[in-house]
Tab-separated table of C-alpha atoms in Angstrom:
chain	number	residue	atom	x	y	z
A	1	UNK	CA	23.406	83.600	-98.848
A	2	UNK	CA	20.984	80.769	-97.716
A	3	UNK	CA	18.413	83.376	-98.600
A	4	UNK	CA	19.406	83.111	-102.316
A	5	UNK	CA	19.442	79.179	-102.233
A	6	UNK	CA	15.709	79.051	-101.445
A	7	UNK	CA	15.429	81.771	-104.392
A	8	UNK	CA	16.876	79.489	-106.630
A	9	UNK	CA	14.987	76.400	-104.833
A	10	UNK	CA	11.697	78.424	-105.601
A	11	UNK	CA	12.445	79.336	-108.923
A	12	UNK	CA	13.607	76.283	-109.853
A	13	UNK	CA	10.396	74.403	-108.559
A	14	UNK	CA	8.227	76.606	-110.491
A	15	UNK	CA	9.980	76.346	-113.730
A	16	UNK	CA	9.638	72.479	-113.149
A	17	UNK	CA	6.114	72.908	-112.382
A	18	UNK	CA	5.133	74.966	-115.035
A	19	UNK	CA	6.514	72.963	-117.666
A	20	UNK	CA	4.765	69.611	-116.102
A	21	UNK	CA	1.268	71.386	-115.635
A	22	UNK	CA	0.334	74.726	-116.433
A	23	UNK	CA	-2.806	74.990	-114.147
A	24	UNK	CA	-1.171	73.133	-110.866
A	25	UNK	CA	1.296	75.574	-111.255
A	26	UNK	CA	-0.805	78.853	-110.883
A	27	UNK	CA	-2.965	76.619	-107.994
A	28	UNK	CA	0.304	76.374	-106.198
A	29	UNK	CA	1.289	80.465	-106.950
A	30	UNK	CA	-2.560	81.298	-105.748
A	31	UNK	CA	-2.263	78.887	-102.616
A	32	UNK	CA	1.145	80.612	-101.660
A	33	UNK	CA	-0.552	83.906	-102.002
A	34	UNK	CA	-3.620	83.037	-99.992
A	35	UNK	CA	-1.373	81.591	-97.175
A	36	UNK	CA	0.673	84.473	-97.063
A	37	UNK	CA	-2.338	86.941	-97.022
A	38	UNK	CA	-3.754	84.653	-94.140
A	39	UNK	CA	-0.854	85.552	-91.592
A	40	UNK	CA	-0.202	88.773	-93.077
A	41	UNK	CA	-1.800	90.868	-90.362
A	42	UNK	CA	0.219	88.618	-87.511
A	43	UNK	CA	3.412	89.114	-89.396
A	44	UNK	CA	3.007	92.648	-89.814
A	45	UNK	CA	1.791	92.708	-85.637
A	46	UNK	CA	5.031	91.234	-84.811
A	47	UNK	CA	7.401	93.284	-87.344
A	48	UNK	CA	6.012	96.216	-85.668
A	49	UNK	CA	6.620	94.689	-82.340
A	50	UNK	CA	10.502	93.646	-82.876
A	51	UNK	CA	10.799	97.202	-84.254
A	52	UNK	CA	9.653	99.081	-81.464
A	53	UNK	CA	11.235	96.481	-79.198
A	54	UNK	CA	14.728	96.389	-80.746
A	55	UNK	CA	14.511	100.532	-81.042
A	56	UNK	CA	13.778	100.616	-77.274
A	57	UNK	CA	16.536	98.074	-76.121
A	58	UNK	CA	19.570	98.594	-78.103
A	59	UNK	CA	22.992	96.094	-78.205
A	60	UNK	CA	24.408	98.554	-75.786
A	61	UNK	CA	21.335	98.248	-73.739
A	62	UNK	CA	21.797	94.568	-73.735
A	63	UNK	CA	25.871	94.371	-73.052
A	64	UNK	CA	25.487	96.873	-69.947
A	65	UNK	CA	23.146	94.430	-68.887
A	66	UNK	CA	24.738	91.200	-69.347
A	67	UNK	CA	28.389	92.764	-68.650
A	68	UNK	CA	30.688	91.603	-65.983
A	69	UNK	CA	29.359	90.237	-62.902
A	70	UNK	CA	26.054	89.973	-63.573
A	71	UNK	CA	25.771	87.097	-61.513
A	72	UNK	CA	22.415	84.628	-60.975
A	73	UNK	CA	20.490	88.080	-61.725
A	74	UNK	CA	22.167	88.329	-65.012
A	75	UNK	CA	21.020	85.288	-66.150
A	76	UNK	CA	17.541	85.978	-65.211
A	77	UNK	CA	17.740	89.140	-67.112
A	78	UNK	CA	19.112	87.152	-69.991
A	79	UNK	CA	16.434	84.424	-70.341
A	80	UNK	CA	14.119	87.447	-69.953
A	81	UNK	CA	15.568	89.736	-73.036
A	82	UNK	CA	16.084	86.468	-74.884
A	83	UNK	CA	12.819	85.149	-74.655
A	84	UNK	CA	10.682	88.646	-75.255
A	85	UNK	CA	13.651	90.242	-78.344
A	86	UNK	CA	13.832	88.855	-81.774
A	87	UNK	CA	17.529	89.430	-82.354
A	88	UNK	CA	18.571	87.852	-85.900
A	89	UNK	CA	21.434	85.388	-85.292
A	90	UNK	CA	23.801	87.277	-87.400
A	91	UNK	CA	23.451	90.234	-84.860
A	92	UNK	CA	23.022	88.033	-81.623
A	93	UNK	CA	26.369	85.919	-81.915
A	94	UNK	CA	28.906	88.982	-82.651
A	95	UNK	CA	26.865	90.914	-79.568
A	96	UNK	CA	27.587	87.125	-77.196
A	97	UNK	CA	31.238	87.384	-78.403
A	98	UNK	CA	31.409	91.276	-76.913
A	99	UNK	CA	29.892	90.583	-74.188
A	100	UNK	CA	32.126	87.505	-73.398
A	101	UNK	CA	35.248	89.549	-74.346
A	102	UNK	CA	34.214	91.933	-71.509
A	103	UNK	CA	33.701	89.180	-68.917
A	104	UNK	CA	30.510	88.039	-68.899
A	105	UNK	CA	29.457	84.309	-67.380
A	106	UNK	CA	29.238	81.643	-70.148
A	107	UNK	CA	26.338	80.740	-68.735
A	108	UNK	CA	24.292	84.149	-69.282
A	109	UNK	CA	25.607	84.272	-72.795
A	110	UNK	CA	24.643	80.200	-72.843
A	111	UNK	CA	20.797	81.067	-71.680
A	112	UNK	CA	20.715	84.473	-73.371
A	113	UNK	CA	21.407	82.571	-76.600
A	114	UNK	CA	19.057	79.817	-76.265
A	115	UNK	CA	16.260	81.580	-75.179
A	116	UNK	CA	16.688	84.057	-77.935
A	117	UNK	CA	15.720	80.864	-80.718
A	118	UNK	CA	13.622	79.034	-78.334
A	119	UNK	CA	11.194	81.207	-76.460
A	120	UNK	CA	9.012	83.272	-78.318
A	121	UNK	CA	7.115	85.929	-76.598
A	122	UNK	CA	6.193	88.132	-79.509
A	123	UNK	CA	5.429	85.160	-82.097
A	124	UNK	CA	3.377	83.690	-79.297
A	125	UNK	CA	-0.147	85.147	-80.657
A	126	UNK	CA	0.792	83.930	-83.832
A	127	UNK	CA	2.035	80.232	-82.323
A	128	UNK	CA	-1.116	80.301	-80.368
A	129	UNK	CA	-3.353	80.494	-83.746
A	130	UNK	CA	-1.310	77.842	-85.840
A	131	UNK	CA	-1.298	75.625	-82.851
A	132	UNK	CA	-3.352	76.348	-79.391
A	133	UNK	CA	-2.873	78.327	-76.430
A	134	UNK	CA	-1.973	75.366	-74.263
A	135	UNK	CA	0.909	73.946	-77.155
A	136	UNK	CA	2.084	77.823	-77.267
A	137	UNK	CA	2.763	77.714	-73.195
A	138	UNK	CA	4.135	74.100	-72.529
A	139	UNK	CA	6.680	74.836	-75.880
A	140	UNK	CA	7.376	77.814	-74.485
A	141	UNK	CA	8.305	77.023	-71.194
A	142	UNK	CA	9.653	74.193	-71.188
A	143	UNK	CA	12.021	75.793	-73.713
A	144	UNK	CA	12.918	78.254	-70.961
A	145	UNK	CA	13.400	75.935	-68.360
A	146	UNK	CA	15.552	73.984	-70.750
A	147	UNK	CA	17.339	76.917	-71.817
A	148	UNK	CA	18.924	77.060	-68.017
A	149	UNK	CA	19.869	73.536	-68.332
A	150	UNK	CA	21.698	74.115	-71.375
A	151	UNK	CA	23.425	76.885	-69.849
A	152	UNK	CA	24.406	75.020	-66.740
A	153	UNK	CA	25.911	72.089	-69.296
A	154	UNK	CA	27.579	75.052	-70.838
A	155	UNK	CA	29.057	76.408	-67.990
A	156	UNK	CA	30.188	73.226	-67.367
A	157	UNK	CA	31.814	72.242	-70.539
A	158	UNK	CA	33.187	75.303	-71.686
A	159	UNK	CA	32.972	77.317	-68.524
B	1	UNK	CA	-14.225	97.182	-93.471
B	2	UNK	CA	-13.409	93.154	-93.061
B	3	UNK	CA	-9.780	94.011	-94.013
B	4	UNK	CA	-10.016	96.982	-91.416
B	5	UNK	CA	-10.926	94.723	-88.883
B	6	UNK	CA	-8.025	91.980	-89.790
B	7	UNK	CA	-5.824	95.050	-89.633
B	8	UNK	CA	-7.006	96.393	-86.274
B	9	UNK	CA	-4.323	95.565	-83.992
B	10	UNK	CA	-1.414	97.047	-86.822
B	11	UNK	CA	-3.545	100.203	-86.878
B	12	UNK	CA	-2.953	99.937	-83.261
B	13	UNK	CA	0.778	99.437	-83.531
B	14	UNK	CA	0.902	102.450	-86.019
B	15	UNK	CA	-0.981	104.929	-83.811
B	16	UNK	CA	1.171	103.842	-80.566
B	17	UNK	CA	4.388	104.487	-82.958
B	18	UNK	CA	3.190	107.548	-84.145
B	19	UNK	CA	2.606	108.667	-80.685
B	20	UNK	CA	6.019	107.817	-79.509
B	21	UNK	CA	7.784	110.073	-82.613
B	22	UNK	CA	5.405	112.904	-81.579
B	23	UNK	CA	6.051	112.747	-78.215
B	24	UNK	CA	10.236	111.835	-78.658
B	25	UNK	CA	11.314	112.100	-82.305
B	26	UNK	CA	14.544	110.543	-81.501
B	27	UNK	CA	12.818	107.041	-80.316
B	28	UNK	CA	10.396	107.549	-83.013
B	29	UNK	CA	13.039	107.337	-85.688
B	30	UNK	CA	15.076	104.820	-84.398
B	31	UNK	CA	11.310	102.623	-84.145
B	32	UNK	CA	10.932	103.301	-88.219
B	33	UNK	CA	14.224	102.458	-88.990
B	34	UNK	CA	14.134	98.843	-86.610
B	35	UNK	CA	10.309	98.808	-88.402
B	36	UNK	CA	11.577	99.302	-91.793
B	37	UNK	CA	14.352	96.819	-91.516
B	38	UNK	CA	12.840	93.964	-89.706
B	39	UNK	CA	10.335	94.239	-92.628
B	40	UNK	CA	12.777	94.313	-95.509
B	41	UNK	CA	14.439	91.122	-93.613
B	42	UNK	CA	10.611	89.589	-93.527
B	43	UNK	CA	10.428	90.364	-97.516
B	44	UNK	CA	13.582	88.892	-98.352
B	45	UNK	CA	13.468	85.518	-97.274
B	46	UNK	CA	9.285	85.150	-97.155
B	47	UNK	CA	8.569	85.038	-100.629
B	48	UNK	CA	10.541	82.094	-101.533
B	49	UNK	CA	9.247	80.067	-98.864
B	50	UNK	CA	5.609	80.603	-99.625
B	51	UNK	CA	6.336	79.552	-103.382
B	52	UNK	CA	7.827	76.297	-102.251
B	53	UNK	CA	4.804	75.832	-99.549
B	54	UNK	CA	2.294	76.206	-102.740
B	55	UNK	CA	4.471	73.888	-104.545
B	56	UNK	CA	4.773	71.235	-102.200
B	57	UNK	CA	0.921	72.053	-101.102
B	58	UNK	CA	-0.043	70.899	-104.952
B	59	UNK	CA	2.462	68.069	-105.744
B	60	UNK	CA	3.209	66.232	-102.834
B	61	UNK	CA	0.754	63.413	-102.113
B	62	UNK	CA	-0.454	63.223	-98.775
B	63	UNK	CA	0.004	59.557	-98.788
B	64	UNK	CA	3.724	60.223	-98.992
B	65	UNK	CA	4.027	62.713	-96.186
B	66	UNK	CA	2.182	60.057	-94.216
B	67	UNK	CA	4.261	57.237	-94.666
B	68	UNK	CA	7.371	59.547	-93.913
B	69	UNK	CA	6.351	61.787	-91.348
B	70	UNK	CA	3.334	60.749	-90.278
B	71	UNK	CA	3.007	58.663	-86.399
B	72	UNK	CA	4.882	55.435	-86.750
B	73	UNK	CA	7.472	56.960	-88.979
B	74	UNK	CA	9.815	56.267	-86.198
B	75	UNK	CA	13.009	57.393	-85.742
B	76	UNK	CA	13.411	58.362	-89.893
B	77	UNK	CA	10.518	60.672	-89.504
B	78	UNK	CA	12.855	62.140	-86.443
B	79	UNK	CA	15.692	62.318	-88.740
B	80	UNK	CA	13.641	63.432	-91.147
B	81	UNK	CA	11.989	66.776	-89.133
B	82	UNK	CA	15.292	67.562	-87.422
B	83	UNK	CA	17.310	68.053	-91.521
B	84	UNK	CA	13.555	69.705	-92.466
B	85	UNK	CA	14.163	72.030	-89.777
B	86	UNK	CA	17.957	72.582	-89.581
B	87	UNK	CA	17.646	73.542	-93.518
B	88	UNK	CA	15.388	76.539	-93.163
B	89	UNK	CA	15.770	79.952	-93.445
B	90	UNK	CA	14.619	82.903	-91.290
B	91	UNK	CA	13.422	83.548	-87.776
B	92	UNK	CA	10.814	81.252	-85.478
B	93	UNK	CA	7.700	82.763	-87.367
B	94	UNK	CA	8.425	81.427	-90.577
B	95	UNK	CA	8.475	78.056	-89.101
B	96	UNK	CA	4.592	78.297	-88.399
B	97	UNK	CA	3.158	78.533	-92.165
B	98	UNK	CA	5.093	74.849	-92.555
B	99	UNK	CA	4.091	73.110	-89.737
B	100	UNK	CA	0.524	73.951	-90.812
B	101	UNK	CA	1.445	72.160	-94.300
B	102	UNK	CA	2.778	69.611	-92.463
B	103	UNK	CA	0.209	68.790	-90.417
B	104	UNK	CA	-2.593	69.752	-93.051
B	105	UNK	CA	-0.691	67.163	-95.211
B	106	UNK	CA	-0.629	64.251	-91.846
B	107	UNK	CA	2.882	64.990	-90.319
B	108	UNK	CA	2.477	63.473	-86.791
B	109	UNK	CA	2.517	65.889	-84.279
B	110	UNK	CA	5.450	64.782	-82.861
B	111	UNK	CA	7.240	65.351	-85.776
B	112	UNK	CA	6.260	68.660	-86.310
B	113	UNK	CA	7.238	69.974	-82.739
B	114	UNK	CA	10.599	68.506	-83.642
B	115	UNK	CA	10.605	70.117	-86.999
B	116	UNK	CA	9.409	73.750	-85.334
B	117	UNK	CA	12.390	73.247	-82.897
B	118	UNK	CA	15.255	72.079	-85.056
B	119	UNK	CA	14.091	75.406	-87.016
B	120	UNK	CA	14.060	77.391	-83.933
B	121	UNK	CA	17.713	76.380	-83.253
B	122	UNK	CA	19.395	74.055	-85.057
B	123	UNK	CA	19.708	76.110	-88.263
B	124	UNK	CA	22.913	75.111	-90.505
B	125	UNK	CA	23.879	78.717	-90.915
B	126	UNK	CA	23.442	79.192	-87.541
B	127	UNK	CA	25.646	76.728	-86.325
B	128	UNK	CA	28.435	77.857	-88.640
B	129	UNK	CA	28.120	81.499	-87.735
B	130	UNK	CA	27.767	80.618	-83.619
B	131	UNK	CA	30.688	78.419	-84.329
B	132	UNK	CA	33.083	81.553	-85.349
B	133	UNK	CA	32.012	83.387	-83.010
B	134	UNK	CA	31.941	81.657	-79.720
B	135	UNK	CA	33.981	78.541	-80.831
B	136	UNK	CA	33.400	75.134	-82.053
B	137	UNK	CA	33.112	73.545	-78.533
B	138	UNK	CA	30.476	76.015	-77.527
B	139	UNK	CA	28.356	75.860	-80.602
B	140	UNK	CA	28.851	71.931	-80.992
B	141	UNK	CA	28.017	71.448	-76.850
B	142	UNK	CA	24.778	73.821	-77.588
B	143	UNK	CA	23.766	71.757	-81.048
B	144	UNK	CA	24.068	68.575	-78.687
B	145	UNK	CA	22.193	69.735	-76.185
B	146	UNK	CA	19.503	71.360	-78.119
B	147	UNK	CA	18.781	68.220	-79.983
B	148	UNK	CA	18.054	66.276	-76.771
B	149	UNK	CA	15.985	68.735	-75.490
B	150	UNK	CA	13.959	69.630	-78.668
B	151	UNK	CA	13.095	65.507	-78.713
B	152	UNK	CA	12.556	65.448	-74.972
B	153	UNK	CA	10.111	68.589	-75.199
B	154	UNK	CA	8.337	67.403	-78.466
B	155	UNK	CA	7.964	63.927	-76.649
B	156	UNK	CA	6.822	65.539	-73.813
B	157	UNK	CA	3.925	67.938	-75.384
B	158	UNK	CA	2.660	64.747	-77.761
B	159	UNK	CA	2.047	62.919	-74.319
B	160	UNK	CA	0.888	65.941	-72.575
B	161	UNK	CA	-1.857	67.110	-75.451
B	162	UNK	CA	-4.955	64.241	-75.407
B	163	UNK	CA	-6.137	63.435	-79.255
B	164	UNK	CA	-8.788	65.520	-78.778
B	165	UNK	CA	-6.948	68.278	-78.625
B	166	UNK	CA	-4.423	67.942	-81.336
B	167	UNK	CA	-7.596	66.797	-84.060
B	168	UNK	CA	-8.809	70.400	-82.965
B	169	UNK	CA	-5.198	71.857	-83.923
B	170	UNK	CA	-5.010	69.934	-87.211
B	171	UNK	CA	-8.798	70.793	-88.072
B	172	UNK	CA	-7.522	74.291	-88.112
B	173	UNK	CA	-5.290	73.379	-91.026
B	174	UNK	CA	-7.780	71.258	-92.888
B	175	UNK	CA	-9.255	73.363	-95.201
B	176	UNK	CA	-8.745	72.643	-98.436
């Protein structure tokens, strides 16, 4: 549904453009195109990637994996699969709420969660071209070493 | 040949797929199916935000992103990325293509490592879904904490990065 708001944002935006000026209006079409075609061959590089990766490690993969005493190891694992999968958030949070339900730490869910939005192993190419190598790394770990933290606030709080 | 060449590493991708369904059908299917979906997510919510990229690329003055986002915006340029951010749609990728507007249009750089993060996990939709799920004092404890950390990493990475090598990063975006 927040899809369809930025449909209507967009077509919206364009209607007002196009009656304002004409020509700005198919500059703005042609630059959307041309940045589009730009990071086409990254995008389709990571589609490709989540969809091997997401075929390979499946939800049940994931909940045998974070189940029940898991312990410190689980948690590892957790960061890891979160940081390297692109699971949308609408798939993520139900699969956190099974694996909770079946006894899982707060803390691996906590980490598994926040590396999952934070860390970005298989955008990193693509992070490394819009911004630079060294950006890409220090973002990306630091994010993981924060991740922890949240988790151990987590565990704390809601734990 | 040039677009052969852009295209080398998904002809790559391909091959290694096809050589997976030849060698286990079963995996192989499963991979086209994740493929096929992850790219019908990609082509739902992409188009829309490249429009309003070219929009905003046209119409909005530099001098205005400047004097809102740019460095000495202070804490309303924080504000500012963080609701930027927490308003998209879509996974970390799309967040890219904006920041590189942003900067191309003289976003500070602090401001846009806030803006990539708030995207990354602060997303409105997000939060309401993670709240159902795993309750409101686990989602609100996470938005909390994420915020603080986003700031403290973007802080962290504009202090860490010398000028030099953030003018190379924006260069990248300069063309016109």
């Amino acid at each position: 549904m927040d899809v369809l708001f930025f449909y209507v944002l967009a077509a919206a935006g364009v209607v007002w453009s196009y009656a304002k000026d004409r020509q700005k209006t198919k500059q703005s079409l042609k630059k959307a195109w041309k940045a589009f075609d730009n990071i086409l061959p990254a995008f389709a590089l990571i589609l490709l990637l989540i969809g091997a990766t997401m075929a390979v490690i499946s939800p049940a993969t994931v909940n045998q994996l974070l189940g029940a005493n898991s312990g410190a190891t689980g948690m590892v694992v957790a960061a890891a699969i979160g940081s390297i999968t692109l699971i949308p958030g609408f798939i993520a949070f139900p699969l956190a709420k099974a694996v909770l339900d079946m006894g899982a730490g707060i803390m691996q869910v906590a980490v598994f969660i926040s590396t999952l939005m934070m860390v970005g192993v298989v955008t990193a190419p693509m992070e490394t071209q819009f911004f630079s190598r060294k950006t890409m790394l220090l973002r990306n770990g630091m994010s993981l070493l924060f991740s922890f933290l949240v988790a151990f606030v987590l565990g704390k709080v809601v734990g | 040949m040039a677009q052969l060449v852009r295209y080398k590493w998904v002809i790559l991708a391909l091959l290694a797929d096809g050589a997976v369904f030849v060698w286990n059908p079963a995996l192989g299917t499963q991979i086209a199916l994740r493929t096929t979906d992850s790219f019908l997510e990609m082509l739902s919510f992409i188009p829309p935000i490249f429009i309003i990229l070219g929009l905003l690329d046209t119409w909005v003055p530099r001098e205005k992103v400047v004097s809102h986002l740019g460095s000495g915006s202070g804490i309303r340029g924080l504000m500012l990325a963080t609701v930027l951010g927490a308003a998209a749609a879509g996974p970390l990728y799309g967040a890219f293509p904006v920041a590189a507007v942003m900067m191309k249009k003289g976003a500070s750089f602090f401001n846009v490592m806030v803006f990539i993060g708030s995207w990354a996990t602060l997303k409105v939709p997000m939060f309401l879904f993670e709240t159902q799920f795993l309750g409101g004092l686990f989602s609100v404890t996470r938005w909390i904490c994420s915020f603080t950390g986003i700031v403290l990493i973007a802080f962290i990475l504009d202090r860490l990065l010398s000028e030099t090598e953030k003018q190379a990063i924006y260069t990248k975006h300069r063309q016109p």
